[in-house]
PDB file of C-alpha atoms in Angstrom:
ATOM      1  CA  MET A   1       0.012   0.051   0.203  1.00  0.00           C
ATOM      2  CA  ARG A   2       1.157   3.455  -0.959  1.00  0.00           C
ATOM      3  CA  HIS A   3       0.247   6.989   0.173  1.00  0.00           C
ATOM      4  CA  THR A   4       1.427   8.888  -3.150  1.00  0.00           C
ATOM      5  CA  THR A   5      -0.224  11.814  -2.047  1.00  0.00           C
ATOM      6  CA  ASP A   6      -1.124  13.652   1.110  1.00  0.00           C
ATOM      7  CA  TYR A   7      -4.667  12.673   0.439  1.00  0.00           C
ATOM      8  CA  ALA A   8      -4.866   8.981  -0.928  1.00  0.00           C
ATOM      9  CA  ILE A   9      -3.988   5.680   0.078  1.00  0.00           C
ATOM     10  CA  LYS A  10      -3.492   3.797  -2.970  1.00  0.00           C
ATOM     11  CA  ALA A  11      -2.498   0.496  -4.140  1.00  0.00           C
ATOM     12  CA  ALA A  12      -2.137  -1.690  -7.652  1.00  0.00           C
ATOM     13  CA  CYS A  13      -4.068  -4.848  -8.084  1.00  0.00           C
ATOM     14  CA  ARG A  14      -3.520  -7.756 -10.568  1.00  0.00           C
ATOM     15  CA  LEU A  15      -7.117  -8.057 -11.522  1.00  0.00           C
ATOM     16  CA  SER A  16      -9.038  -7.028 -14.767  1.00  0.00           C
ATOM     17  CA  PHE A  17     -10.819  -3.566 -14.340  1.00  0.00           C
ATOM     18  CA  ALA A  18     -14.302  -5.334 -13.821  1.00  0.00           C
ATOM     19  CA  ASP A  19     -12.765  -7.640 -11.354  1.00  0.00           C
ATOM     20  CA  ALA A  20     -11.136  -4.926  -9.602  1.00  0.00           C
ATOM     21  CA  VAL A  21     -14.449  -2.832  -9.365  1.00  0.00           C
ATOM     22  CA  ALA A  22     -16.392  -6.003  -7.947  1.00  0.00           C
ATOM     23  CA  LYS A  23     -13.175  -6.837  -5.607  1.00  0.00           C
ATOM     24  CA  THR A  24     -13.383  -3.145  -4.294  1.00  0.00           C
ATOM     25  CA  ARG A  25     -17.115  -3.263  -3.719  1.00  0.00           C
ATOM     26  CA  GLU A  26     -16.901  -6.618  -2.007  1.00  0.00           C
ATOM     27  CA  GLU A  27     -14.037  -5.253   0.387  1.00  0.00           C
ATOM     28  CA  LEU A  28     -16.105  -2.376   1.253  1.00  0.00           C
ATOM     29  CA  GLY A  29     -18.875  -4.117   2.302  1.00  0.00           C
ATOM     30  CA  LYS A  30     -16.578  -6.227   4.574  1.00  0.00           C
ATOM     31  CA  GLU A  31     -15.821  -3.044   6.396  1.00  0.00           C
ATOM     32  CA  GLY A  32     -19.379  -1.911   6.779  1.00  0.00           C
ATOM     33  CA  PHE A  33     -19.281   0.549   3.555  1.00  0.00           C
ATOM     34  CA  GLY A  34     -22.167   0.808   0.994  1.00  0.00           C
ATOM     35  CA  VAL A  35     -21.583   2.469  -2.239  1.00  0.00           C
ATOM     36  CA  LEU A  36     -24.068   5.403  -2.446  1.00  0.00           C
ATOM     37  CA  THR A  37     -22.949   6.469  -5.981  1.00  0.00           C
ATOM     38  CA  GLU A  38     -20.969   5.256  -8.682  1.00  0.00           C
ATOM     39  CA  ILE A  39     -19.638   7.340 -11.666  1.00  0.00           C
ATOM     40  CA  ASP A  40     -18.386   5.838 -14.576  1.00  0.00           C
ATOM     41  CA  VAL A  41     -15.915   8.511 -15.575  1.00  0.00           C
ATOM     42  CA  LYS A  42     -14.858   6.590 -19.096  1.00  0.00           C
ATOM     43  CA  GLU A  43     -18.458   6.617 -20.093  1.00  0.00           C
ATOM     44  CA  THR A  44     -19.536  10.202 -18.635  1.00  0.00           C
ATOM     45  CA  LEU A  45     -16.527  12.113 -20.567  1.00  0.00           C
ATOM     46  CA  LYS A  46     -17.427   9.694 -23.974  1.00  0.00           C
ATOM     47  CA  ASN A  47     -20.968  11.020 -23.610  1.00  0.00           C
ATOM     48  CA  LYS A  48     -20.589  14.561 -22.475  1.00  0.00           C
ATOM     49  CA  ILE A  49     -17.464  15.754 -24.500  1.00  0.00           C
ATOM     50  CA  ASP A  50     -16.870  12.761 -26.817  1.00  0.00           C
ATOM     51  CA  VAL A  51     -13.519  12.102 -25.272  1.00  0.00           C
ATOM     52  CA  ASP A  52     -12.013   8.518 -24.702  1.00  0.00           C
ATOM     53  CA  PHE A  53     -10.544   7.929 -21.415  1.00  0.00           C
ATOM     54  CA  ARG A  54      -9.445   4.811 -19.833  1.00  0.00           C
ATOM     55  CA  PRO A  55     -11.607   2.715 -17.573  1.00  0.00           C
ATOM     56  CA  TYR A  56     -12.197   4.839 -14.376  1.00  0.00           C
ATOM     57  CA  VAL A  57     -14.908   4.605 -11.757  1.00  0.00           C
ATOM     58  CA  ILE A  58     -15.486   6.746  -8.711  1.00  0.00           C
ATOM     59  CA  LEU A  59     -17.240   4.984  -6.068  1.00  0.00           C
ATOM     60  CA  GLY A  60     -18.911   7.066  -3.092  1.00  0.00           C
ATOM     61  CA  ALA A  61     -18.616   4.860  -0.041  1.00  0.00           C
ATOM     62  CA  CYS A  62     -20.396   5.005   3.164  1.00  0.00           C
ATOM     63  CA  ASN A  63     -20.312   3.664   6.668  1.00  0.00           C
ATOM     64  CA  PRO A  64     -23.793   4.485   7.804  1.00  0.00           C
ATOM     65  CA  ALA A  65     -22.766   4.039  11.457  1.00  0.00           C
ATOM     66  CA  LEU A  66     -19.530   6.162  11.237  1.00  0.00           C
ATOM     67  CA  ALA A  67     -21.066   8.833   8.914  1.00  0.00           C
ATOM     68  CA  HIS A  68     -24.124   9.197  11.498  1.00  0.00           C
ATOM     69  CA  GLN A  69     -21.524   9.842  14.197  1.00  0.00           C
ATOM     70  CA  ALA A  70     -19.620  12.377  11.833  1.00  0.00           C
ATOM     71  CA  LEU A  71     -22.988  14.080  11.149  1.00  0.00           C
ATOM     72  CA  SER A  72     -23.900  14.275  14.743  1.00  0.00           C
ATOM     73  CA  GLU A  73     -20.729  16.246  15.644  1.00  0.00           C
ATOM     74  CA  GLU A  74     -21.367  18.615  12.836  1.00  0.00           C
ATOM     75  CA  LEU A  75     -23.916  18.829  10.380  1.00  0.00           C
ATOM     76  CA  ASP A  76     -22.150  20.750   7.646  1.00  0.00           C
ATOM     77  CA  ILE A  77     -19.507  17.687   7.606  1.00  0.00           C
ATOM     78  CA  GLY A  78     -21.826  16.064   4.797  1.00  0.00           C
ATOM     79  CA  LEU A  79     -20.375  18.621   2.595  1.00  0.00           C
ATOM     80  CA  LEU A  80     -17.085  16.022   2.769  1.00  0.00           C
ATOM     81  CA  LEU A  81     -19.140  12.674   2.690  1.00  0.00           C
ATOM     82  CA  PRO A  82     -19.232  10.089   1.141  1.00  0.00           C
ATOM     83  CA  CYS A  83     -15.368   8.747   1.095  1.00  0.00           C
ATOM     84  CA  ASN A  84     -14.484   8.527  -2.324  1.00  0.00           C
ATOM     85  CA  VAL A  85     -12.722   5.175  -3.802  1.00  0.00           C
ATOM     86  CA  VAL A  86     -11.455   5.082  -7.300  1.00  0.00           C
ATOM     87  CA  VAL A  87     -10.557   2.147  -9.267  1.00  0.00           C
ATOM     88  CA  TYR A  88      -8.834   2.818 -12.785  1.00  0.00           C
ATOM     89  CA  ALA A  89      -6.838   0.883 -15.575  1.00  0.00           C
ATOM     90  CA  THR A  90      -3.297   1.607 -15.747  1.00  0.00           C
ATOM     91  CA  ASP A  91      -1.169   1.619 -18.807  1.00  0.00           C
ATOM     92  CA  ASP A  92      -0.109  -1.892 -17.774  1.00  0.00           C
ATOM     93  CA  PRO A  93      -3.219  -3.962 -19.160  1.00  0.00           C
ATOM     94  CA  ASP A  94      -2.707  -6.150 -16.335  1.00  0.00           C
ATOM     95  CA  VAL A  95      -2.850  -4.086 -13.614  1.00  0.00           C
ATOM     96  CA  CYS A  96      -5.384  -1.554 -11.924  1.00  0.00           C
ATOM     97  CA  SER A  97      -4.900   1.385  -9.597  1.00  0.00           C
ATOM     98  CA  VAL A  98      -7.324   1.373  -6.546  1.00  0.00           C
ATOM     99  CA  ALA A  99      -7.160   4.601  -4.220  1.00  0.00           C
ATOM    100  CA  ALA A 100      -9.100   5.827  -1.497  1.00  0.00           C
ATOM    101  CA  ILE A 101      -9.608   9.338   0.181  1.00  0.00           C
ATOM    102  CA  ASP A 102      -7.578   9.598   3.289  1.00  0.00           C
ATOM    103  CA  PRO A 103     -10.353  10.670   5.426  1.00  0.00           C
ATOM    104  CA  VAL A 104      -7.779  12.031   8.083  1.00  0.00           C
ATOM    105  CA  ALA A 105      -6.808  14.369   5.492  1.00  0.00           C
ATOM    106  CA  GLN A 106     -10.254  15.062   4.098  1.00  0.00           C
ATOM    107  CA  LEU A 107     -11.875  15.464   7.616  1.00  0.00           C
ATOM    108  CA  GLY A 108      -9.031  17.315   9.099  1.00  0.00           C
ATOM    109  CA  ILE A 109     -10.041  20.375   7.592  1.00  0.00           C
ATOM    110  CA  THR A 110     -12.676  20.352  10.441  1.00  0.00           C
ATOM    111  CA  GLY A 111      -9.893  21.286  12.991  1.00  0.00           C
ATOM    112  CA  ARG A 112     -11.956  19.298  15.493  1.00  0.00           C
ATOM    113  CA  GLN A 113     -10.328  16.625  17.553  1.00  0.00           C
ATOM    114  CA  GLU A 114     -13.477  14.469  17.966  1.00  0.00           C
ATOM    115  CA  ILE A 115     -13.752  14.543  14.110  1.00  0.00           C
ATOM    116  CA  GLU A 116     -10.044  13.525  13.826  1.00  0.00           C
ATOM    117  CA  ALA A 117     -10.562  10.347  16.012  1.00  0.00           C
ATOM    118  CA  LEU A 118     -13.805   9.448  13.670  1.00  0.00           C
ATOM    119  CA  ALA A 119     -11.493  10.001  10.637  1.00  0.00           C
ATOM    120  CA  THR A 120      -8.653   7.638  11.753  1.00  0.00           C
ATOM    121  CA  GLN A 121     -11.459   4.938  12.362  1.00  0.00           C
ATOM    122  CA  VAL A 122     -12.393   5.378   8.760  1.00  0.00           C
ATOM    123  CA  ARG A 123      -8.807   5.546   7.624  1.00  0.00           C
ATOM    124  CA  GLU A 124      -7.985   1.914   9.154  1.00  0.00           C
ATOM    125  CA  ARG A 125     -10.789   0.531   7.493  1.00  0.00           C
ATOM    126  CA  LEU A 126     -10.187   2.278   4.058  1.00  0.00           C
ATOM    127  CA  GLU A 127      -6.649   0.897   4.545  1.00  0.00           C
ATOM    128  CA  ARG A 128      -7.737  -2.604   5.072  1.00  0.00           C
ATOM    129  CA  VAL A 129      -9.877  -2.473   1.772  1.00  0.00           C
ATOM    130  CA  ILE A 130      -6.860  -1.214  -0.056  1.00  0.00           C
ATOM    131  CA  LEU A 131      -4.747  -3.914   1.468  1.00  0.00           C
ATOM    132  CA  ALA A 132      -7.189  -6.669   0.785  1.00  0.00           C
ATOM    133  CA  ILE A 133      -7.448  -5.824  -2.905  1.00  0.00           C
ATOM    134  CA  ARG A 134      -3.634  -5.206  -3.536  1.00  0.00           C
ATOM    135  CA  ALA A 135      -1.073  -7.095  -5.938  1.00  0.00           C
TER     136      ALA A 135
END
């Protein structure tokens, strides 16, 4: 697992794109996350601006119990939810990339210690998801 930016948890996996998306959904479910939204970036770019792009999906993942906790602390935190997870084809046809937003970085902008502790719990779950998928 790699932290390639200040805001992502990322790993490569040796799965087809479709299998990587399915495995990501499965592993998110094991950690209590449901997928609220799914954006097929390749399809959207083709339909909206006639651009060809690599297979790329954005999954809006939410753990209802943890989201409720966060919203109970601060109603406006919904602006920072759900946690985005991306799966995309790399230049190597046998490798996909899976990355999740680092919730500590994402929710850290609140500056609230109670939120930071919750964000750490979410990060630990997302790290387990990424570890389970990696090559």
